[in-house]
Coordinates of C-alpha atoms in Angstrom, one line a residue:
M407 CA 63.2 149.2 -15.1
S408 CA 67.0 150.3 -14.2
C409 CA 69.4 146.9 -13.9
A410 CA 71.1 146.4 -11.4
L411 CA 74.6 147.6 -13.3
T412 CA 72.9 151.0 -14.0
R413 CA 71.8 151.0 -10.4
A414 CA 75.9 150.5 -9.8
L415 CA 76.8 152.8 -12.1
Q416 CA 74.7 155.8 -11.2
T417 CA 75.9 155.3 -7.3
S418 CA 79.3 155.2 -8.3
A419 CA 79.3 158.2 -10.8
G420 CA 76.8 160.2 -8.8
S421 CA 75.2 161.3 -11.0
P422 CA 72.5 159.7 -13.4
C423 CA 73.9 157.4 -16.1
T424 CA 72.2 156.1 -19.1
P425 CA 71.3 152.1 -18.5
F426 CA 73.0 150.0 -20.8
Q427 CA 71.2 147.8 -23.4
A428 CA 71.8 144.5 -24.6
Y429 CA 70.3 144.6 -28.2
P430 CA 69.4 142.9 -30.1
A431 CA 70.2 140.2 -27.2
K432 CA 71.1 137.5 -29.7
L433 CA 73.9 139.5 -31.0
G434 CA 75.0 140.9 -27.9
T435 CA 75.7 144.7 -28.5
C436 CA 75.5 147.0 -26.5
W437 CA 73.8 150.4 -26.9
T438 CA 73.6 153.2 -25.2
S439 CA 71.4 155.8 -26.9
A440 CA 70.8 153.9 -29.9
K441 CA 75.0 153.7 -30.1
P442 CA 76.4 150.6 -30.2
W443 CA 79.4 150.7 -27.5
S444 CA 81.6 148.0 -27.3
V445 CA 81.9 146.8 -24.2
P446 CA 79.9 147.3 -20.9
I447 CA 81.3 148.7 -17.5
P448 CA 81.6 147.4 -14.3
A449 CA 81.3 149.5 -11.4
A450 CA 83.5 147.6 -9.9
S451 CA 86.5 148.8 -12.4
P452 CA 88.3 152.2 -10.7
R453 CA 87.3 154.0 -13.8
G454 CA 83.9 152.8 -14.3
A455 CA 82.5 156.1 -12.7
L456 CA 84.6 158.0 -15.2
L457 CA 83.7 156.5 -18.1
C458 CA 79.8 156.7 -17.0
K459 CA 80.3 160.0 -16.9
T460 CA 82.4 160.4 -19.9
L461 CA 79.6 158.2 -21.8
S462 CA 77.1 160.4 -20.7
S463 CA 78.4 164.1 -21.7
L464 CA 79.5 162.7 -25.0
S465 CA 76.2 161.0 -26.2
D466 CA 73.7 162.9 -25.2
P467 CA 71.7 159.9 -24.4
E468 CA 68.4 159.6 -23.7
P469 CA 67.1 156.6 -20.8
V470 CA 66.9 153.4 -22.1
P471 CA 64.0 151.4 -20.6
G472 CA 65.9 148.5 -19.3
C473 CA 69.0 146.3 -20.0
V474 CA 70.3 143.1 -20.0
V475 CA 73.2 141.7 -18.4
P476 CA 75.9 139.3 -19.2
P477 CA 76.3 136.7 -15.8
S478 CA 79.2 137.0 -13.8
D479 CA 81.5 134.3 -15.0
P480 CA 82.7 132.3 -11.6
D481 CA 85.6 130.9 -13.4
P482 CA 89.4 132.5 -13.3
T483 CA 91.0 133.7 -16.0
P484 CA 94.4 132.0 -16.2
S485 CA 97.1 134.3 -16.1
V486 CA 99.1 135.5 -19.0
P487 CA 102.2 133.1 -19.8
T488 CA 105.6 134.5 -19.3
P489 CA 108.2 133.9 -21.8
S490 CA 111.6 132.0 -20.1
N491 CA 113.7 132.4 -23.5
P492 CA 113.0 135.7 -25.4
S493 CA 113.5 135.3 -28.8
K494 CA 112.7 136.9 -32.3
G495 CA 109.2 138.0 -32.5
Q496 CA 108.9 137.3 -28.5
R497 CA 110.9 140.0 -26.0
G498 CA 109.0 139.2 -23.0
P499 CA 106.8 141.1 -21.1
I500 CA 107.0 144.9 -20.1
G501 CA 105.0 145.7 -17.0
T502 CA 102.9 142.9 -14.7
S503 CA 98.9 142.7 -14.9
N504 CA 97.0 143.7 -11.5
S505 CA 93.4 142.8 -13.6
D506 CA 91.0 141.7 -10.7
T507 CA 89.5 138.7 -12.3
S508 CA 87.2 137.4 -9.0
S509 CA 84.6 139.9 -10.9
H510 CA 85.4 139.2 -14.7
Q511 CA 82.0 139.8 -16.6
E512 CA 81.8 138.9 -20.2
P513 CA 81.9 142.5 -22.6
L514 CA 79.3 142.2 -25.1
L515 CA 81.0 142.5 -28.4
G516 CA 79.1 140.4 -31.0
L517 CA 80.7 136.8 -29.8
K518 CA 80.3 134.5 -27.7
K519 CA 82.6 133.6 -24.8
R520 CA 84.3 130.2 -26.1
S521 CA 87.6 130.1 -23.2
N522 CA 88.6 132.2 -20.1
G523 CA 92.2 132.2 -22.2
P524 CA 93.5 136.3 -22.2
V525 CA 93.3 138.4 -24.8
A526 CA 96.0 140.0 -26.6
V527 CA 95.6 143.5 -27.7
A528 CA 98.1 144.8 -31.0
I529 CA 99.2 147.8 -29.2
S530 CA 100.6 150.4 -32.1
G531 CA 101.2 153.3 -29.0
G532 CA 98.4 155.2 -31.0
V533 CA 95.3 156.1 -29.1
D534 CA 92.7 153.5 -30.8
S535 CA 94.9 150.9 -29.1
A536 CA 94.9 152.3 -26.1
V537 CA 91.5 153.1 -25.3
A538 CA 90.3 149.6 -26.7
A539 CA 93.3 148.0 -24.4
M540 CA 91.5 150.2 -21.5
L541 CA 87.7 149.3 -22.7
L542 CA 88.3 145.8 -22.3
K543 CA 90.8 145.7 -18.9
D544 CA 87.9 147.8 -17.3
A545 CA 85.2 144.6 -18.6
G546 CA 87.4 142.9 -16.6
Y547 CA 89.8 141.0 -19.4
E548 CA 93.2 139.6 -18.5
L549 CA 95.2 141.1 -20.9
F550 CA 98.3 141.6 -22.8
G551 CA 99.7 143.4 -25.7
I552 CA 101.4 143.1 -28.2
F553 CA 104.1 145.7 -30.4
M554 CA 104.7 144.6 -34.0
R555 CA 107.7 146.0 -36.0
N556 CA 107.1 145.4 -39.6
W557 CA 109.2 147.9 -40.7
D558 CA 113.1 148.1 -40.5
E559 CA 114.7 151.9 -40.7
S560 CA 117.6 151.3 -39.6
E561 CA 118.8 152.1 -43.5
E562 CA 116.3 154.1 -44.0
T563 CA 116.5 158.7 -43.3
G564 CA 113.2 160.8 -43.6
N565 CA 110.9 159.3 -42.1
Q566 CA 109.4 161.9 -39.7
N567 CA 106.0 159.8 -39.3
C568 CA 106.5 156.1 -38.9
S569 CA 108.9 155.9 -36.3
V570 CA 109.5 152.4 -34.3
E571 CA 111.4 153.2 -32.0
E572 CA 109.1 156.1 -30.9
D573 CA 106.0 153.9 -31.2
H574 CA 107.9 151.4 -29.2
R575 CA 107.8 154.0 -26.4
D576 CA 104.7 154.8 -26.6
A577 CA 103.0 151.8 -26.4
K578 CA 105.1 151.1 -23.3
R579 CA 104.0 153.8 -21.9
V580 CA 100.5 152.5 -22.1
C581 CA 101.1 149.5 -20.9
S582 CA 102.7 150.3 -18.5
H583 CA 99.5 152.9 -17.9
L584 CA 97.3 150.1 -17.6
G585 CA 99.2 147.9 -15.6
I586 CA 99.4 145.0 -18.2
P587 CA 102.4 143.1 -20.2
L588 CA 103.9 144.1 -23.5
Y589 CA 105.2 142.1 -25.3
E590 CA 107.8 142.6 -28.8
A591 CA 106.7 140.7 -32.4
D592 CA 109.1 141.3 -35.3
F593 CA 106.9 140.9 -38.2
V594 CA 109.6 142.6 -40.3
D595 CA 110.8 139.5 -42.6
Q596 CA 107.0 138.2 -43.5
Y597 CA 105.8 142.3 -43.9
W598 CA 109.2 142.1 -46.7
N599 CA 108.0 139.3 -48.4
K600 CA 104.3 139.1 -48.3
V601 CA 103.4 142.7 -48.6
F602 CA 106.0 144.9 -49.8
S603 CA 107.7 143.1 -52.1
H604 CA 104.8 142.6 -54.2
F605 CA 104.0 146.2 -53.9
V606 CA 107.0 147.0 -55.6
A607 CA 106.4 144.6 -58.4
Q608 CA 102.9 145.8 -58.9
Y609 CA 104.0 149.8 -58.6
S610 CA 107.1 149.2 -61.1
K611 CA 104.2 147.8 -63.8
G612 CA 102.8 151.3 -63.5
L613 CA 99.8 149.8 -61.5
T614 CA 98.8 152.0 -57.8
P615 CA 98.9 149.0 -55.4
N616 CA 97.0 149.2 -51.7
P617 CA 99.5 147.5 -49.4
D618 CA 96.9 147.7 -46.7
L619 CA 94.8 145.0 -47.3
E620 CA 97.2 142.8 -48.0
C621 CA 99.7 143.7 -44.6
N622 CA 96.1 143.0 -42.4
R623 CA 95.4 140.0 -44.2
S624 CA 98.8 138.2 -44.3
I625 CA 100.4 140.1 -41.2
K626 CA 97.8 141.4 -38.4
F627 CA 95.2 139.2 -38.7
G628 CA 97.5 136.2 -40.0
A629 CA 101.0 136.5 -38.1
L630 CA 99.8 138.2 -35.3
L631 CA 96.6 136.0 -34.2
R632 CA 99.1 132.9 -34.7
H633 CA 101.6 134.6 -31.8
A634 CA 99.4 136.4 -29.9
Q635 CA 97.8 132.2 -29.7
S636 CA 101.3 130.9 -29.0
L637 CA 101.6 133.2 -26.4
G638 CA 98.5 131.8 -24.3
A639 CA 95.9 134.3 -26.1
D640 CA 92.1 133.4 -26.9
R641 CA 91.0 136.1 -28.6
V642 CA 93.1 139.4 -30.4
A643 CA 91.9 142.8 -29.5
T644 CA 92.7 146.0 -31.9
G645 CA 91.5 149.2 -32.4
H646 CA 90.4 149.3 -35.8
Y647 CA 86.8 150.9 -36.5
A648 CA 85.0 148.1 -37.8
R649 CA 82.6 145.3 -35.9
V650 CA 82.1 141.6 -36.0
V651 CA 78.9 139.8 -35.5
P652 CA 77.6 136.2 -35.0
D653 CA 76.5 135.3 -38.6
M654 CA 72.8 134.3 -38.2
H655 CA 72.5 132.1 -41.4
G656 CA 75.7 130.2 -41.7
G657 CA 77.7 130.5 -39.0
G658 CA 80.9 132.4 -38.5
V659 CA 80.8 135.4 -38.2
Q660 CA 80.1 138.7 -40.5
L661 CA 82.3 141.8 -41.1
L662 CA 80.1 145.4 -40.2
K663 CA 81.3 148.4 -41.1
G664 CA 82.7 150.9 -37.8
V665 CA 79.7 153.1 -37.0
D666 CA 81.7 156.4 -37.6
P667 CA 81.5 156.9 -41.3
N668 CA 84.1 159.3 -40.9
K669 CA 87.0 156.4 -39.8
D670 CA 85.2 153.2 -40.4
Q671 CA 87.8 150.4 -41.8
S672 CA 86.0 147.6 -42.8
Y673 CA 87.6 148.7 -46.7
F674 CA 90.8 147.7 -45.1
L675 CA 89.8 144.6 -43.8
A676 CA 87.6 143.4 -46.7
S677 CA 90.4 140.6 -47.5
V678 CA 90.3 139.3 -44.0
P679 CA 88.3 135.4 -44.0
A680 CA 85.9 135.3 -41.7
T681 CA 88.0 132.0 -39.9
A682 CA 90.5 134.7 -39.0
L683 CA 88.2 137.3 -37.7
Q684 CA 86.2 135.2 -35.2
H685 CA 89.3 135.2 -33.3
F686 CA 89.1 138.8 -33.2
M687 CA 87.4 141.7 -31.4
F688 CA 87.0 145.2 -32.3
P689 CA 86.1 147.3 -29.0
L690 CA 85.6 150.6 -30.7
G691 CA 83.8 149.6 -33.2
G692 CA 80.4 151.4 -32.3
M693 CA 82.2 154.6 -31.3
L694 CA 83.0 158.0 -32.9
K695 CA 86.6 159.0 -32.7
P696 CA 86.2 162.4 -30.8
D697 CA 84.3 159.8 -28.1
V698 CA 87.9 157.7 -28.0
R699 CA 89.8 160.4 -28.1
A700 CA 87.9 161.8 -24.9
L701 CA 88.1 158.5 -23.3
A702 CA 91.9 158.4 -23.9
A703 CA 92.5 161.7 -22.3
R704 CA 89.9 161.2 -18.9
G705 CA 91.6 158.0 -18.4
G706 CA 95.2 159.2 -18.4
L707 CA 95.8 157.9 -21.7
A708 CA 99.3 160.0 -23.0
S709 CA 98.2 158.9 -26.4
A710 CA 95.1 160.5 -26.2
T711 CA 96.6 164.0 -28.1
R712 CA 98.7 161.9 -30.5
R713 CA 98.7 163.1 -33.8
S714 CA 96.9 160.3 -35.7
S715 CA 99.1 157.9 -38.6
A716 CA 98.8 159.4 -42.1
G717 CA 98.9 157.3 -45.5
V718 CA 101.2 153.9 -46.1
C719 CA 103.0 153.0 -42.5
F720 CA 106.4 152.8 -44.4
I721 CA 106.0 155.9 -46.3
G722 CA 104.8 158.2 -43.7
R723 CA 104.3 161.9 -44.5
R724 CA 106.6 162.0 -47.3
K725 CA 105.9 162.6 -50.4
F726 CA 105.3 159.5 -51.8
A727 CA 107.8 159.3 -55.4
Q728 CA 110.6 160.5 -53.0
F729 CA 109.7 157.4 -51.2
I730 CA 109.2 155.2 -54.1
G731 CA 112.9 155.9 -56.0
G732 CA 114.9 154.3 -53.3
Y733 CA 113.5 150.8 -54.8
V734 CA 112.1 151.3 -58.3
E735 CA 114.1 153.4 -61.3
P736 CA 111.4 156.2 -62.4
M737 CA 109.7 155.8 -65.5
R738 CA 110.0 158.6 -68.0
A739 CA 107.1 159.2 -70.3
Q740 CA 105.4 161.9 -72.1
F741 CA 102.1 163.9 -71.1
V742 CA 99.7 163.7 -73.6
G743 CA 96.2 165.4 -74.1
V744 CA 92.9 163.5 -74.5
D745 CA 91.1 166.1 -76.0
T746 CA 94.3 167.4 -78.7
G747 CA 96.2 164.2 -78.9
R748 CA 99.2 166.8 -78.7
I749 CA 102.4 165.9 -76.5
L750 CA 102.2 168.2 -73.5
G751 CA 105.6 167.7 -71.4
E752 CA 107.8 164.9 -70.3
C753 CA 106.5 162.8 -66.9
S754 CA 109.6 162.2 -65.0
N755 CA 108.0 159.2 -63.7
L756 CA 105.0 157.2 -65.1
A757 CA 104.7 154.7 -61.8
A758 CA 104.3 157.9 -59.9
V759 CA 101.4 158.8 -61.4
T760 CA 97.6 157.9 -60.7
W761 CA 94.3 157.5 -62.5
G762 CA 92.4 160.9 -61.1
Q763 CA 95.6 162.6 -60.0
G764 CA 96.6 166.4 -60.7
A765 CA 99.6 166.4 -63.2
A766 CA 102.4 168.7 -62.9
I767 CA 102.6 170.1 -66.7
G768 CA 104.3 173.9 -67.1
G769 CA 102.6 176.3 -69.3
H770 CA 99.6 175.1 -69.6
P771 CA 96.1 176.9 -69.8
Y772 CA 94.8 174.6 -67.5
R773 CA 94.9 172.3 -65.0
C774 CA 95.2 168.7 -66.0
F775 CA 94.7 165.1 -64.4
V776 CA 95.5 161.9 -65.5
V777 CA 92.9 160.0 -67.3
G778 CA 95.3 156.8 -68.2
K779 CA 98.4 154.6 -69.1
D780 CA 100.0 153.2 -71.7
V781 CA 102.9 151.7 -69.9
P782 CA 104.1 149.9 -73.0
E783 CA 104.5 153.1 -75.1
R784 CA 105.4 155.4 -71.8
L785 CA 102.5 157.5 -72.2
V786 CA 100.6 159.7 -69.7
Y787 CA 96.9 161.0 -70.7
V788 CA 95.7 164.1 -69.6
T789 CA 92.5 165.6 -69.5
D790 CA 93.6 169.2 -71.6
G791 CA 90.6 171.0 -71.8
K792 CA 88.7 173.8 -69.5
A793 CA 86.7 170.1 -67.9
G794 CA 89.6 169.2 -66.0
P795 CA 88.3 167.2 -62.6
D796 CA 85.0 166.1 -64.4
H797 CA 86.0 165.7 -67.7
P798 CA 84.4 162.6 -69.1
A799 CA 87.4 160.6 -70.1
L800 CA 87.9 160.8 -65.8
L801 CA 84.7 158.1 -66.1
S802 CA 83.4 155.2 -66.9
H803 CA 80.5 152.7 -66.6
T804 CA 82.1 149.5 -66.4
A805 CA 85.4 147.7 -64.5
L806 CA 86.5 144.2 -64.6
L807 CA 88.0 142.5 -61.1
H808 CA 90.2 140.4 -60.3
S809 CA 91.3 138.1 -57.1
P810 CA 88.3 138.3 -55.2
Q811 CA 88.5 137.8 -51.6
W812 CA 85.3 136.7 -50.1
V813 CA 84.5 137.6 -46.3
A814 CA 82.3 134.2 -45.5
G815 CA 85.1 132.2 -47.6
E816 CA 83.5 132.1 -51.0
A817 CA 81.2 134.1 -53.0
P818 CA 77.8 134.8 -52.6
E819 CA 75.2 132.3 -53.5
R820 CA 73.1 134.4 -56.4
L821 CA 76.8 135.0 -57.9
L822 CA 77.8 131.9 -57.8
S823 CA 74.7 130.5 -59.9
G824 CA 75.7 133.3 -62.7
L825 CA 72.9 135.9 -61.4
P826 CA 73.8 139.3 -61.2
L827 CA 74.5 140.5 -57.9
P828 CA 73.0 144.3 -57.0
C829 CA 75.6 145.5 -53.8
S830 CA 77.2 148.9 -52.8
F831 CA 80.9 149.6 -53.1
K832 CA 83.8 151.3 -52.0
A833 CA 86.0 152.1 -54.9
R834 CA 88.8 153.6 -53.0
Y835 CA 88.9 154.3 -48.7
R836 CA 86.3 156.8 -47.3
Q837 CA 84.4 157.0 -50.8
T838 CA 80.8 157.5 -50.3
D839 CA 79.3 154.3 -50.8
G840 CA 77.7 153.4 -54.7
A841 CA 75.4 151.0 -56.5
C842 CA 76.5 148.9 -58.5
E843 CA 75.7 145.0 -60.1
I844 CA 78.2 142.6 -60.3
G845 CA 78.6 139.2 -62.0
L846 CA 80.8 136.7 -63.1
A847 CA 82.7 137.6 -66.3
S848 CA 82.3 133.5 -67.3
S849 CA 77.7 133.9 -66.8
T850 CA 75.9 133.2 -69.6
T851 CA 72.6 133.4 -68.5
R852 CA 69.8 136.0 -69.6
Q853 CA 69.7 137.5 -66.4
A854 CA 73.8 138.3 -66.6
R855 CA 72.6 139.4 -70.4
Q856 CA 70.4 141.9 -69.9
A857 CA 72.3 143.4 -66.8
G858 CA 75.0 143.8 -69.1
L859 CA 77.2 141.7 -67.5
G860 CA 79.0 138.6 -68.2
S861 CA 79.9 137.4 -71.6
F862 CA 77.6 138.5 -73.6
S863 CA 78.6 141.7 -72.9
A864 CA 82.4 141.4 -74.6
D865 CA 82.6 145.2 -76.2
D866 CA 82.9 145.5 -71.8
Y867 CA 85.8 143.3 -72.0
H868 CA 88.2 145.8 -73.7
P869 CA 89.9 148.7 -71.6
S870 CA 89.8 152.0 -71.9
R871 CA 92.1 152.7 -74.8
F872 CA 93.9 155.3 -72.1
T873 CA 94.3 152.2 -70.0
Q874 CA 96.9 149.9 -71.8
L875 CA 99.1 148.1 -69.3
L876 CA 101.5 145.2 -69.0
Q877 CA 100.4 141.7 -69.4
D878 CA 99.7 139.6 -66.2
D879 CA 99.3 136.0 -66.5
T880 CA 99.2 135.0 -63.1
I881 CA 95.7 136.7 -62.9
D882 CA 92.7 133.6 -62.9
K883 CA 90.7 134.7 -65.7
Q884 CA 88.0 131.9 -64.1
S885 CA 87.1 134.4 -61.0
L886 CA 86.9 137.4 -62.9
L887 CA 84.2 139.8 -61.7
H888 CA 82.5 142.2 -64.3
V889 CA 81.1 145.0 -62.7
R890 CA 78.7 147.6 -63.7
F891 CA 77.8 151.1 -62.0
E892 CA 75.0 152.6 -61.2
E893 CA 76.6 156.1 -62.1
P894 CA 79.3 156.6 -64.0
L895 CA 82.9 156.4 -61.5
K896 CA 86.0 159.0 -61.7
A897 CA 89.3 157.4 -61.9
V898 CA 88.4 153.6 -61.6
T899 CA 92.6 152.6 -60.7
P900 CA 93.8 149.2 -61.8
E901 CA 94.9 147.3 -58.5
Q902 CA 93.1 149.3 -56.2
A903 CA 90.6 147.4 -53.8
F904 CA 87.3 147.6 -54.6
V905 CA 85.5 146.5 -51.8
M906 CA 81.7 144.9 -52.2
Y907 CA 78.6 145.3 -49.1
D908 CA 75.5 144.5 -48.9
G909 CA 73.8 147.4 -47.0
E910 CA 76.1 147.4 -43.4
I911 CA 77.6 143.9 -44.6
C912 CA 81.3 143.8 -45.7
L913 CA 81.1 140.9 -48.6
G914 CA 84.7 141.4 -49.8
S915 CA 87.3 142.9 -51.8
A916 CA 88.2 142.4 -55.1
L917 CA 91.4 144.7 -57.5
V918 CA 90.3 146.3 -59.9
Q919 CA 92.3 144.9 -63.4
H920 CA 91.0 148.0 -65.7
S921 CA 87.6 150.4 -66.5
G922 CA 86.0 149.7 -69.3
P923 CA 85.7 152.1 -72.1
T924 CA 85.5 155.9 -71.1
L925 CA 82.3 158.1 -71.3
F926 CA 84.3 160.4 -73.6
E927 CA 85.3 157.3 -75.4
T928 CA 81.6 156.2 -76.0
R929 CA 80.7 159.8 -77.2
H930 CA 83.4 160.2 -79.3
G931 CA 83.0 156.6 -80.7
T932 CA 86.2 156.4 -80.5
C933 CA 86.2 152.7 -78.4
E934 CA 88.8 150.2 -79.8

């Protein structure tokens, strides 16, 4: 049986359109042909027919019997506040909103509506945030955009990918096209103090930090949320490929992977607490990237063909060594072969190479890969045999993690009770999920001992002899986690984010302190 929304869409589109179904109704997730789309499209919308045709053509849908449509909201949505005295972090609107709130409907975004306040959309100028805003606009939300300035390029040269002014122009074009106001927020100071300074400090110690997780935790899901709320926003929407649904067990919300396995960004959101996530909406969480681009093109968005951003924003498409050399003095070192123990050549900057990376060593018959670093002694260990990227010195069964951040606000109960926690993980973005068991490093339970975790496996606490780092007295040893991988993991990299999952649910993240002994060491009896 078709629902009223389906019939209206069929009429407006002039062609069959797959019914939308809320399944399960408790989560309010909108599905079409077993694909979760984040919002329904009212027929009254000027782009309703267009998006209906797009979804039908992109999804190759099969009819879904029946659907659940939320009731219309009789209360008008408050208009977006206009700052009377724009100042730093609040520079006034661009354009005006022409949303029709008389036919406002609640989009199916996995969160129960809490008020009639407007939604702030983080507009970057790219295609993802533009389509997120377009979908919400067509769902009847009162919107305004916020463009964030996180990096000051005024004293920089050579960054051709992360031009803030170009991004700002694109963001204005998007908001003008959609007819919504755009505000500008300046978070340069916060980003420098909370994100970049820490990045430089860790890098100068020979580590490989990932600034994106801290940027999300402190800036996008911290400073941006507070700024949006100060402008009257009830919630904030972004173009992230992730999903937020109610936690049916403990209240609050859970963070789920995005449906598109090639674009899932839950890895970068894993340190954001549920207390912040509950204020956010991810309209693209149930979509595929090609479908997003197609919607942008058919919706007339100029960003439809814009090139996706690459890497860390403040680095862009430049070579990393070129960028970081302006902030940290090079750490000259020597390359040492793990097979022969011979010095193979000079390394111009120990900090600029990382675990698993190819090493540029002239005159060597085989390609070499970085196995580890001895930072105090200024040595970079590399493979120097035929094994290359499959060398056992790159593989480890165990690792120690520090500074865990749990989405729920605290560790899973099983872990707190000292028991091993089976879960899946990613040790770097876009890595195929692996299986592991995690335990508190301080656990003394029988189950932990049987799993080779906790204080009964003290030998694993010793890092690989190929990884010797500077001592860090700021790490809370009581929160250390011990992880054992089901299959040996390649290139376990200190200070990279280790993100834990229970199926589709993102549990949280921790930072790698070091790997245990490598397979090369255990096979040759060289563990210290």
